[in-house]
């Protein structure tokens, strides 16, 4: 995927998040404590099976489906926005540090798995 596509994904993430935040009073409807607990449990599961797995493996893609479902509690991301989220995890220092605290390769692996999930397109509005 080229830089033009990644730029489109970054723009899509920024636009969809801004729209969702404005429409939901800063995601007032989201139980943030529950979301953080659910993501923590999920990231622990991914970290436990990351070594010896490939991002496209069925088991990993099932875990990414759960990641996507948690993200959907905020708003329904497009494919491009979901890839933009993976880029954000990799490019934002605090997000990279947070995710890699579960496993040193978490951001890279999860990002690849999220891209594969988006390419397959199951569950996306667009």
XYZ file of C-alpha atoms in Angstrom:
126
model
C 0.000 0.000 0.000
C 1.395 3.336 -1.005
C 1.696 6.581 0.874
C -1.292 8.086 -0.948
C -3.551 5.319 0.380
C -2.128 5.708 3.885
C -2.701 9.470 3.741
C -6.304 8.787 2.717
C -6.642 6.426 5.704
C -5.221 9.025 8.104
C -7.650 11.655 6.753
C -10.548 9.222 6.995
C -9.724 8.453 10.642
C -9.514 12.148 11.544
C -12.773 12.995 9.743
C -14.819 10.057 11.046
C -13.611 10.509 14.614
C -14.309 14.257 14.585
C -17.807 13.664 13.199
C -18.534 10.930 15.735
C -17.209 12.968 18.668
C -19.371 15.931 17.651
C -22.498 13.798 17.205
C -22.153 11.872 20.477
C -20.956 14.533 22.929
C -17.405 13.142 22.965
C -18.537 9.509 22.931
C -20.718 9.985 25.992
C -22.486 6.682 25.164
C -19.304 4.612 25.558
C -18.538 2.820 28.815
C -14.852 3.675 28.763
C -13.918 1.504 31.742
C -15.484 -1.523 30.052
C -13.807 -0.700 26.736
C -10.405 -0.464 28.395
C -10.967 -3.770 30.238
C -12.068 -5.460 27.020
C -9.115 -4.147 25.023
C -6.715 -5.122 27.818
C -8.002 -8.706 27.824
C -7.925 -8.856 24.036
C -4.362 -7.488 23.794
C -3.230 -10.063 26.359
C -4.762 -12.822 24.200
C -3.097 -11.485 21.048
C 0.273 -11.167 22.822
C 0.011 -14.764 24.057
C -0.365 -16.167 20.542
C 1.577 -13.563 18.543
C 4.817 -15.549 18.401
C 4.300 -18.436 16.026
C 1.254 -16.877 14.353
C 0.762 -14.854 11.198
C -1.484 -11.750 11.060
C -3.789 -13.450 8.545
C -4.256 -16.653 10.546
C -7.893 -17.491 11.300
C -7.337 -17.322 15.074
C -5.691 -13.899 14.808
C -8.389 -12.580 12.481
C -11.036 -13.715 14.993
C -9.229 -11.670 17.650
C -9.079 -8.689 15.275
C -12.826 -9.071 14.694
C -13.223 -8.563 18.457
C -10.955 -5.488 18.236
C -13.134 -4.124 15.430
C -16.303 -4.835 17.441
C -14.906 -2.889 20.401
C -13.982 0.023 18.091
C -17.573 -0.033 16.812
C -18.806 0.897 20.280
C -17.512 4.385 19.453
C -18.674 4.504 15.799
C -18.708 2.279 12.708
C -15.339 2.825 10.996
C -14.897 2.466 7.262
C -12.156 0.189 5.950
C -9.907 3.218 5.434
C -10.582 4.498 8.930
C -9.731 1.106 10.435
C -6.407 1.100 8.564
C -5.951 4.691 9.748
C -6.399 3.452 13.319
C -3.585 0.936 12.780
C -1.378 3.734 11.412
C -2.238 5.886 14.435
C -1.190 3.082 16.787
C 2.172 2.908 14.994
C 2.801 6.622 14.542
C 1.643 8.065 17.870
C 4.383 7.588 20.486
C 2.050 7.002 23.433
C -0.140 4.574 21.466
C 2.911 2.675 20.203
C 4.318 2.455 23.730
C 0.956 1.345 25.166
C 0.408 -1.407 22.608
C 4.005 -2.608 22.651
C 3.839 -2.913 26.446
C 1.855 -6.116 25.748
C 4.467 -7.485 23.320
C 7.454 -5.784 21.632
C 5.964 -6.483 18.168
C 2.313 -5.773 19.029
C 1.911 -2.577 16.996
C 3.499 -4.041 13.877
C 1.631 -7.353 14.145
C -1.739 -5.856 15.078
C -1.389 -3.258 12.322
C -0.759 -5.959 9.720
C -3.690 -7.995 11.056
C -5.979 -4.934 11.008
C -5.015 -4.205 7.380
C -5.803 -7.790 6.383
C -9.133 -7.573 8.220
C -9.962 -4.324 6.410
C -8.965 -5.763 3.026
C -11.296 -8.716 3.576
C -14.000 -6.180 4.331
C -16.373 -8.296 6.407
C -18.607 -6.110 8.569
C -17.657 -2.750 7.075
C -20.273 -0.269 5.951
C -18.336 0.724 2.835
